[in-house]
Coordinates of C-alpha atoms in Angstrom, one line a residue:
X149 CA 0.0 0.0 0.0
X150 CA 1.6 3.2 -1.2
X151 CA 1.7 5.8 1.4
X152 CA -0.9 8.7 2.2
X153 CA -0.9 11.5 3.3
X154 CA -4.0 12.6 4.9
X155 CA -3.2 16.2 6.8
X156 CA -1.5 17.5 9.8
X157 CA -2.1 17.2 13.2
X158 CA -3.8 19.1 15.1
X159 CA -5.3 20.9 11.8
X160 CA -6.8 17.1 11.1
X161 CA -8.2 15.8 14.0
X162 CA -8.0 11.7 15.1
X163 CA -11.5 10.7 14.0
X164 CA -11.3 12.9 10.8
X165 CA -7.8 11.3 10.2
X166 CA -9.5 7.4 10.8
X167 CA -12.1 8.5 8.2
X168 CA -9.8 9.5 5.7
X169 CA -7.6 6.8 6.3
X170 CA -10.7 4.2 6.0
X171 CA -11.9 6.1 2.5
X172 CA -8.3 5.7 1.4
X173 CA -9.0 2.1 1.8
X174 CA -11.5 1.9 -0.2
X175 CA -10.1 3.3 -2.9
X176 CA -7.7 1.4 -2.8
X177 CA -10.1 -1.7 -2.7
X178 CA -11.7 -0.5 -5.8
X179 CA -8.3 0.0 -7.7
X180 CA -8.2 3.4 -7.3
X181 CA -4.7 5.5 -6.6
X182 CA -6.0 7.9 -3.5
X183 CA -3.4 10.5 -4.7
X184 CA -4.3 10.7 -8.0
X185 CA -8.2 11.0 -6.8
X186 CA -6.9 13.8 -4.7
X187 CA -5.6 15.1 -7.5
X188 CA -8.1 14.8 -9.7
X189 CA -10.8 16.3 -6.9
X190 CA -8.5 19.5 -7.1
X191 CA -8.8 19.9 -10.5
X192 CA -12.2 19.2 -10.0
X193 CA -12.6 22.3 -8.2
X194 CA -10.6 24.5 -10.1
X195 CA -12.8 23.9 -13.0
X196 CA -15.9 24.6 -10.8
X197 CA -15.0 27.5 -9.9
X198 CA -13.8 28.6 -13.5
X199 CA -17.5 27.4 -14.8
X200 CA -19.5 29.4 -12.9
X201 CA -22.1 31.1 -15.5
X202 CA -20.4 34.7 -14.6
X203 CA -17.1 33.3 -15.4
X204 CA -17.9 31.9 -18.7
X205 CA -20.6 34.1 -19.7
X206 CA -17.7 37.2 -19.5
X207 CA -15.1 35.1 -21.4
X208 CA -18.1 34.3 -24.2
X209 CA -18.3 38.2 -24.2
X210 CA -14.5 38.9 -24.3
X211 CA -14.0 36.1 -27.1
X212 CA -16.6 38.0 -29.6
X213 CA -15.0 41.2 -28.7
X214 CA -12.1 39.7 -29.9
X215 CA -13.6 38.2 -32.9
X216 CA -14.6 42.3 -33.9
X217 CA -18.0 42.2 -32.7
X218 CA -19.5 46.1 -32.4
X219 CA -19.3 47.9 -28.8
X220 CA -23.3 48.2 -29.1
X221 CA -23.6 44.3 -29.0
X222 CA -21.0 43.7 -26.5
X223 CA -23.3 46.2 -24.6
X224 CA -26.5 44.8 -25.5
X225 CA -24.7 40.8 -24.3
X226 CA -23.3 42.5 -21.3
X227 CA -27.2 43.7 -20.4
X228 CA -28.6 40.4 -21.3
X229 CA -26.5 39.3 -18.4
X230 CA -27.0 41.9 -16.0
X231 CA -30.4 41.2 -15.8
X232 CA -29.7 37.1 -14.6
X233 CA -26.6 37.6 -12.7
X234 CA -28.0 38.1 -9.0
X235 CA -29.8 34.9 -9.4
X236 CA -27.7 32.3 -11.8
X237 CA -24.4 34.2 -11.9
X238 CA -22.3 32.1 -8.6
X239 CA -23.9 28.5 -10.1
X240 CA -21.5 26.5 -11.9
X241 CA -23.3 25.2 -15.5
X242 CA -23.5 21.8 -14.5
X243 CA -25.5 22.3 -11.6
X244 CA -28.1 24.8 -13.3
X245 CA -31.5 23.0 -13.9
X246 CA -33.7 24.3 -16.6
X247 CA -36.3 25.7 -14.4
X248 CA -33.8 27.8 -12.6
X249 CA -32.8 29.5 -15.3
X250 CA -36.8 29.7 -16.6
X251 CA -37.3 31.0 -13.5
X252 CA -34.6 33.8 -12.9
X253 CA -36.0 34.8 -17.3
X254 CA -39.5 35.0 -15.9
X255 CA -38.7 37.8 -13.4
X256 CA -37.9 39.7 -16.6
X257 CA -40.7 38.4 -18.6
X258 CA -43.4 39.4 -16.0
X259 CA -42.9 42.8 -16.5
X260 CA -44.3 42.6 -19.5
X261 CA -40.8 42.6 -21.0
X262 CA -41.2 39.0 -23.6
X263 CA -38.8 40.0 -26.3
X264 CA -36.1 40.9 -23.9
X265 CA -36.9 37.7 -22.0
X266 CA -36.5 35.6 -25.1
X267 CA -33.3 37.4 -26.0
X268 CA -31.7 36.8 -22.4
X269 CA -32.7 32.9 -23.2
X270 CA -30.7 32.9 -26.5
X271 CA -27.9 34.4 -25.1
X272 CA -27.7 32.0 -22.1
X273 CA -28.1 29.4 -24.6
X274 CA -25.1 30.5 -26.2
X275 CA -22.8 30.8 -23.5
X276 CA -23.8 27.5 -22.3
X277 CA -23.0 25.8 -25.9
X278 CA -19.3 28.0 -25.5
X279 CA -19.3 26.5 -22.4
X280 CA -19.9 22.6 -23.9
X281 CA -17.4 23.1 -26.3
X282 CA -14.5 24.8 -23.6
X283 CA -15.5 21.5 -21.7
X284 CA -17.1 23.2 -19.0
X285 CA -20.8 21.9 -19.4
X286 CA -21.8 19.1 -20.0
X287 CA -25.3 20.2 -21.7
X288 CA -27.6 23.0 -22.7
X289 CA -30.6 23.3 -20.4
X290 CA -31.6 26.7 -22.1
X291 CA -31.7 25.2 -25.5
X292 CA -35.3 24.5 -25.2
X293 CA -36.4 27.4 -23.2
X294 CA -38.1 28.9 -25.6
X295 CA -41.0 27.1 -25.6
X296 CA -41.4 27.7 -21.7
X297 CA -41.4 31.8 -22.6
X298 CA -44.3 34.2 -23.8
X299 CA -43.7 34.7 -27.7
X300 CA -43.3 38.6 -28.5
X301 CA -45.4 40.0 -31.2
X302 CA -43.1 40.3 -34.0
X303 CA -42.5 44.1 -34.6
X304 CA -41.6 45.4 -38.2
X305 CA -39.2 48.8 -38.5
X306 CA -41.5 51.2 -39.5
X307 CA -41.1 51.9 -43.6
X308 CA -43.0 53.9 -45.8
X309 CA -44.2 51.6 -48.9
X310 CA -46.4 53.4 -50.9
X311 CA -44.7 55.2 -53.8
X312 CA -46.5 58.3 -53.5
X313 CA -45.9 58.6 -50.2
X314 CA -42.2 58.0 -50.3
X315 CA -41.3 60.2 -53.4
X316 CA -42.3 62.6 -50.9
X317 CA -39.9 61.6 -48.4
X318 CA -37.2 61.6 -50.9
X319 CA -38.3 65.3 -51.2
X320 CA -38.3 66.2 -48.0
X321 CA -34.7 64.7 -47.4
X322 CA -33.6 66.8 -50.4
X323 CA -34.9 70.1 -48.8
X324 CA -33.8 69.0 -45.0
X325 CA -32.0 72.3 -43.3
X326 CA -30.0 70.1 -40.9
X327 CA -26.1 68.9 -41.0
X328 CA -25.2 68.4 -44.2
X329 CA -23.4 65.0 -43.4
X330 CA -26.7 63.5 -42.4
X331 CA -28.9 65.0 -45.4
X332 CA -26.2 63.2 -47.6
X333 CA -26.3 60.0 -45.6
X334 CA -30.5 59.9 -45.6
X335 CA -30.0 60.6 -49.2
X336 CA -28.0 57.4 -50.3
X337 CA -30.0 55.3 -47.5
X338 CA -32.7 54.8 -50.2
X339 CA -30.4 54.0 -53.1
X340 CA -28.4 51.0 -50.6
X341 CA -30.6 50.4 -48.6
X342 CA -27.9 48.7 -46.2
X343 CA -28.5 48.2 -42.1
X344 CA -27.7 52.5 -40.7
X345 CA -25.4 50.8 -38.8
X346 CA -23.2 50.5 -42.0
X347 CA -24.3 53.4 -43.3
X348 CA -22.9 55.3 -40.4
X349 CA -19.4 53.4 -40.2
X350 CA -19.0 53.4 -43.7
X351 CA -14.9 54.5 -44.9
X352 CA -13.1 55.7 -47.4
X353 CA -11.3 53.1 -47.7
X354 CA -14.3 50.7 -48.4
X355 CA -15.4 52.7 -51.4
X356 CA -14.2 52.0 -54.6
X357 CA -15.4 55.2 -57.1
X358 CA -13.7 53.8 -59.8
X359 CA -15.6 50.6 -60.0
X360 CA -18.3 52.1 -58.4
X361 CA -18.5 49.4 -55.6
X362 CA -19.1 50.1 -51.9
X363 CA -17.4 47.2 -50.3
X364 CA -18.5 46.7 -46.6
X365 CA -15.7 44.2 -44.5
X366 CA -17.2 41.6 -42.2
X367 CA -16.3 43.5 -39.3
X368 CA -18.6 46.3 -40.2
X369 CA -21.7 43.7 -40.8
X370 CA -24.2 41.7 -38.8
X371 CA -23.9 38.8 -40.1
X372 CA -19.9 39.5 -40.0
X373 CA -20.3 38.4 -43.7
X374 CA -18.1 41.0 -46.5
X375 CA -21.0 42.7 -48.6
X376 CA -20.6 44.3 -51.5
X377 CA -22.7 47.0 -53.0
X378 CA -23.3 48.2 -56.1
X379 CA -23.3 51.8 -56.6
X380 CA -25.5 53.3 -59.3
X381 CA -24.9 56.4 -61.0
X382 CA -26.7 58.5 -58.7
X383 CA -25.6 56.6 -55.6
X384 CA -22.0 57.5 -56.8
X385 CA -22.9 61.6 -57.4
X386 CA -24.3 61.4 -53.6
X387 CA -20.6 59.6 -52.4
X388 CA -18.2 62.5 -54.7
X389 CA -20.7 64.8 -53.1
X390 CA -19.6 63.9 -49.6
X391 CA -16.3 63.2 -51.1
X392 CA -15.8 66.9 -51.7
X393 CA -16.7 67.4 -48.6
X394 CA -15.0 64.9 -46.3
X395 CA -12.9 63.3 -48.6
X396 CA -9.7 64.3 -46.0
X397 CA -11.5 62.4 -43.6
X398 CA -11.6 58.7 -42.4
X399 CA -15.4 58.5 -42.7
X400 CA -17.7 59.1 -45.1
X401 CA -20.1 60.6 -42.6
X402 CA -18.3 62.1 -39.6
X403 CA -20.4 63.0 -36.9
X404 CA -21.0 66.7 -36.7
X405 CA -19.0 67.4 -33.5
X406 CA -15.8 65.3 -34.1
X407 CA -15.0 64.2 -38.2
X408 CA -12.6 60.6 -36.1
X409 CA -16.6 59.5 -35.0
X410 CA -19.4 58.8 -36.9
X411 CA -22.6 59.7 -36.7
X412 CA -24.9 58.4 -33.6
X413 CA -27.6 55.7 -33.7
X414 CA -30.3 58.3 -33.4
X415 CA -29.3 61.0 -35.5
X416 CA -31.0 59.7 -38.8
X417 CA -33.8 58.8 -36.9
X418 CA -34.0 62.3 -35.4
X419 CA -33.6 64.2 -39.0
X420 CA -36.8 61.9 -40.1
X421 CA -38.6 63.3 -36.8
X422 CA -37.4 66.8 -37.6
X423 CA -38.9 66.5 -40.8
X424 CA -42.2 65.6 -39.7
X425 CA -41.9 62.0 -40.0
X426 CA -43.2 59.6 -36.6
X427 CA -41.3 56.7 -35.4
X428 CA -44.6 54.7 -36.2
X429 CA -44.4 56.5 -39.7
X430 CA -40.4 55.3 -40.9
X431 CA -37.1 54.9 -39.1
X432 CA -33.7 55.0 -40.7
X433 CA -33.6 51.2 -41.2
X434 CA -37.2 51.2 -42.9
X435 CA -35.4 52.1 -45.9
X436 CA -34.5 48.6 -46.0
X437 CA -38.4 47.4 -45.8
X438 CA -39.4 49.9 -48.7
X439 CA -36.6 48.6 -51.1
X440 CA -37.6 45.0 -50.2
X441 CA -41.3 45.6 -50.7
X442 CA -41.2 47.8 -54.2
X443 CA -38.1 45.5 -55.8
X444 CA -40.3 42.8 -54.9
X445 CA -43.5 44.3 -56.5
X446 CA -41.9 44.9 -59.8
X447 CA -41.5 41.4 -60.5
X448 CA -38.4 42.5 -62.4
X449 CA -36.0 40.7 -60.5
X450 CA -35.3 37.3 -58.8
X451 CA -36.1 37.1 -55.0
X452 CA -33.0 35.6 -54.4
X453 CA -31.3 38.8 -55.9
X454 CA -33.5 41.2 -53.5
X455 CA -32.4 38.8 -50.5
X456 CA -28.1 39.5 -51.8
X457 CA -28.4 43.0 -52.0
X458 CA -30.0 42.8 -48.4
X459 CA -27.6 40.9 -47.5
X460 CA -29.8 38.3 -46.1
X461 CA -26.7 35.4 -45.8
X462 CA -26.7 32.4 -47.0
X463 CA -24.3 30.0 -46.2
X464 CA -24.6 27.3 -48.2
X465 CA -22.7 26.1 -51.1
X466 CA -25.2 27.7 -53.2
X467 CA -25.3 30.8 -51.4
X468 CA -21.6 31.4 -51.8
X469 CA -22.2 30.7 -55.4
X470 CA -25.0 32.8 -55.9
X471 CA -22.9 35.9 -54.3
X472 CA -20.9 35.7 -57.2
X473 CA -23.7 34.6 -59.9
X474 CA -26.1 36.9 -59.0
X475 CA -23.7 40.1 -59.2
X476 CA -24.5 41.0 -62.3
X477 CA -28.2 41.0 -61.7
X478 CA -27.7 42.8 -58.9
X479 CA -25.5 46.2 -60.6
X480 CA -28.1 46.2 -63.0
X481 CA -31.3 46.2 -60.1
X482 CA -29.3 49.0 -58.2
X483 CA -29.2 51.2 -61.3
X484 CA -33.3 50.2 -61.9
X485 CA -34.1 51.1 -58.5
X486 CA -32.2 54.7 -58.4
X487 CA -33.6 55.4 -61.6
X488 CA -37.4 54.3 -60.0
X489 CA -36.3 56.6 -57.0
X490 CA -35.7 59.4 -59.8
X491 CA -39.1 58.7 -60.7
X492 CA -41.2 58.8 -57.3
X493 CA -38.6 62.2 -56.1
X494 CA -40.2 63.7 -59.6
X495 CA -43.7 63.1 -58.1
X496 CA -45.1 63.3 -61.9
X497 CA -47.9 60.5 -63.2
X498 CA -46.5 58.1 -60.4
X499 CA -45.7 54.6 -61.4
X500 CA -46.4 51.5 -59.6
X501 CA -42.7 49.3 -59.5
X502 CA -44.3 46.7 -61.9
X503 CA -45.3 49.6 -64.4
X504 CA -42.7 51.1 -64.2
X505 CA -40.7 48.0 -64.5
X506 CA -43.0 47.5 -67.8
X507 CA -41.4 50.9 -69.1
X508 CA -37.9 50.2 -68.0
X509 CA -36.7 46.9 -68.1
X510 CA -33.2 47.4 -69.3
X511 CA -30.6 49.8 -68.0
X512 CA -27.1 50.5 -69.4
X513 CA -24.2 48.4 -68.3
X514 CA -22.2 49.5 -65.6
X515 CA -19.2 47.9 -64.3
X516 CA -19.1 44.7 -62.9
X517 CA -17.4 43.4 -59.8
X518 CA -14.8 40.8 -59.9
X519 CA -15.7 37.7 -58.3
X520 CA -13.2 35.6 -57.6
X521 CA -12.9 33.7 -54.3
X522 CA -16.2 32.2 -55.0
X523 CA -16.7 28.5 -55.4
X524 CA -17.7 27.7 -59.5
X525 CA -17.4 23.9 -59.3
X526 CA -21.8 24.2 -58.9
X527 CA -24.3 23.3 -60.9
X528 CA -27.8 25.2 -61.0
X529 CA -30.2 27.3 -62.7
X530 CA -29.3 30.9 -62.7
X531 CA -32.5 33.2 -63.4
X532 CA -31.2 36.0 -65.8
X533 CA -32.3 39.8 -65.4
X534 CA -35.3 41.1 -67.5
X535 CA -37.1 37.7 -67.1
X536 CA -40.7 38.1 -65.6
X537 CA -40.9 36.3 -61.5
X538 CA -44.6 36.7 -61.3

């Protein structure tokens, strides 16, 4: 029998000293090394106290900060926890039950709060599948949450959709009396329709005026998926516009204050409301909606084009293909759609998108994007611009 060590005297006492001595035998018994179970108890708790849910749910965050994910969702992660800490926080993962963490999610939910309840329960669920794959949990008890919580009525950005309606907008942004690095930004919003997020953050760098392409790195992008966008004619007189003016600058449109920060989250929003517009009426990422909706209506172009220029990602084999298949199509919707934005800003004999996409249905070439990097080796049907999708 190898020998034990089982404390010092008069720290370990005789009886706990005969019980330890007794539990070494069994070990022992069971061909079990009591040193290297003592060894492997230490460990034991070392990990335990390194899986605790506020240990591993601030290492998730870190890790995405790390990985380029925006201050604002660090923020909005760091929230989600705030609200669970006080009662799941100290608990290792292991030992959380499902209806513990249901229970701690209710407190928020009962304030009437269901889509910030449901979004605490993804994010758990994510730091808990972190914590699987560091080796710290074992399972996800907040996988299946979901079904436990009160579904949130799903709430569109407000967007303007009827044509009319928006030419008018368009209009009003023209004649807006405010900073004139936000009356150029709301002016290309239409013509991109990207998330104002990129809008805002959008460089110098990224642009390409000579190949009129606008192309936004992963970092910038929700999906933390490159996009590209083509720029049509008039989207590329809105960008040398703001060139001329910021073109010493980093970003295309500095704040007002300081030209090293861009603009903030509300200051689109808050040139709609100075113009008249209600938060019910559009938001800055309704743009977005209304360039869905009318493209959409025309029937001019495929689905799957509209869903790539919203950079809606796929990430598929044939997604990655169709980034690079569908370019073409794309350049030559972005041109359609400014010139249909032309169209409603004239206010004259207003055309529907599908008459007017009855009028118009070719534009003139533009240039076209190189794609390489993308996967060719696929074989499918590619839908080819000027055919009819209704």
């Amino acid at each position: 029998e190898p020998p034990q060590s089982i404390g010092s005297y008069p720290e370990i006492g005789l009886n706990e000293a005969r019980q330890r001595r007794h539990d070494a035998r069994v070990l022992l018994a069971h061909g079990v090394d009591p040193n290297e179970e003592r060894k492997r108890l230490e460990k034991a708790k070392i990990l335990e106290k390194s899986s605790t849910l506020r240990v591993v749910a601030l290492e998730f965050i870190e890790k995405k900060r790390k990985d380029g994910f925006s201050q604002k969702t660090l923020y909005k992660m760091a929230w989600f926890f705030s609200l669970v800490e006080k009662d799941l926080g100290d608990q290792a993962l292991n030992d959380l039950m499902p209806y513990e963490i249901l229970q701690a999610i209710r407190k928020v939910e009962e304030n009437g709060h269901y889509e910030t309840a449901n979004r605490i329960r993804g994010f758990i669920a994510r730091v808990f599948r972190y914590g699987v794959l560091t080796g710290r949990a074992a399972t996800n008890p907040a996988a299946e949450l979901g079904e436990a919580l009160i579904k949130p009525k799903v709430r569109h950005h407000a967007a303007i959709i009827d044509p009319s309606a928006f030419g008018q907008l368009l209009r009003d942004i023209d004649n807006y009396g405010g900073y004139i690095g936000t009356r150029l930004a709301l002016r290309l919003a239409p013509h991109v329709f990207v998330r104002p997020g990129e809008l805002r953050s959008a460089e110098w760098t990224d642009v390409d005026r000579d190949n009129s392409v606008w192309k936004i790195p992963s970092e910038k992008m929700k999906m933390r998926e490159p996009h590209s966008v083509p720029l049509s004619r008039q989207s590329l007189a809105i960008i040398n516009e703001a060139h001329v003016r910021f073109g010493n600058y980093k970003l295309v449109f500095p704040a007002r204050k300081s030209w090293r920060k861009p603009m903030s989250d509300a200051t689109l929003n808050k040139a709609l409301r100075t113009m008249g517009y209600r938060n019910e009426d559009m938001v800055s990422h309704g743009f977005r909606s209304t360039a869905s909706t009318l493209l959409n209506e025309s029937r001019l172009w495929a689905p799957e084009t509209i869903e790539l220029a919203l950079s809606h990602v796929d990430d598929s084999v044939r997604g990655i293909y169709q980034r690079s298949q569908f370019w073409d199509e794309r350049v030559e919707m972005a041109q359609w759609w400014s010139d249909y934005l032309d169209h409603l800003r004239a206010g004259i004999d207003i055309l529907s998108p599908k008459q007017f996409a009855q009028r118009r249905r070719k534009v003139a070439p533009r240039p076209i994007e190189p794609t390489t990097g993308y996967s060719s080796n696929v074989t499918m049907t590619v839908r080819f611009p000027g055919q009819n999708y209704g």
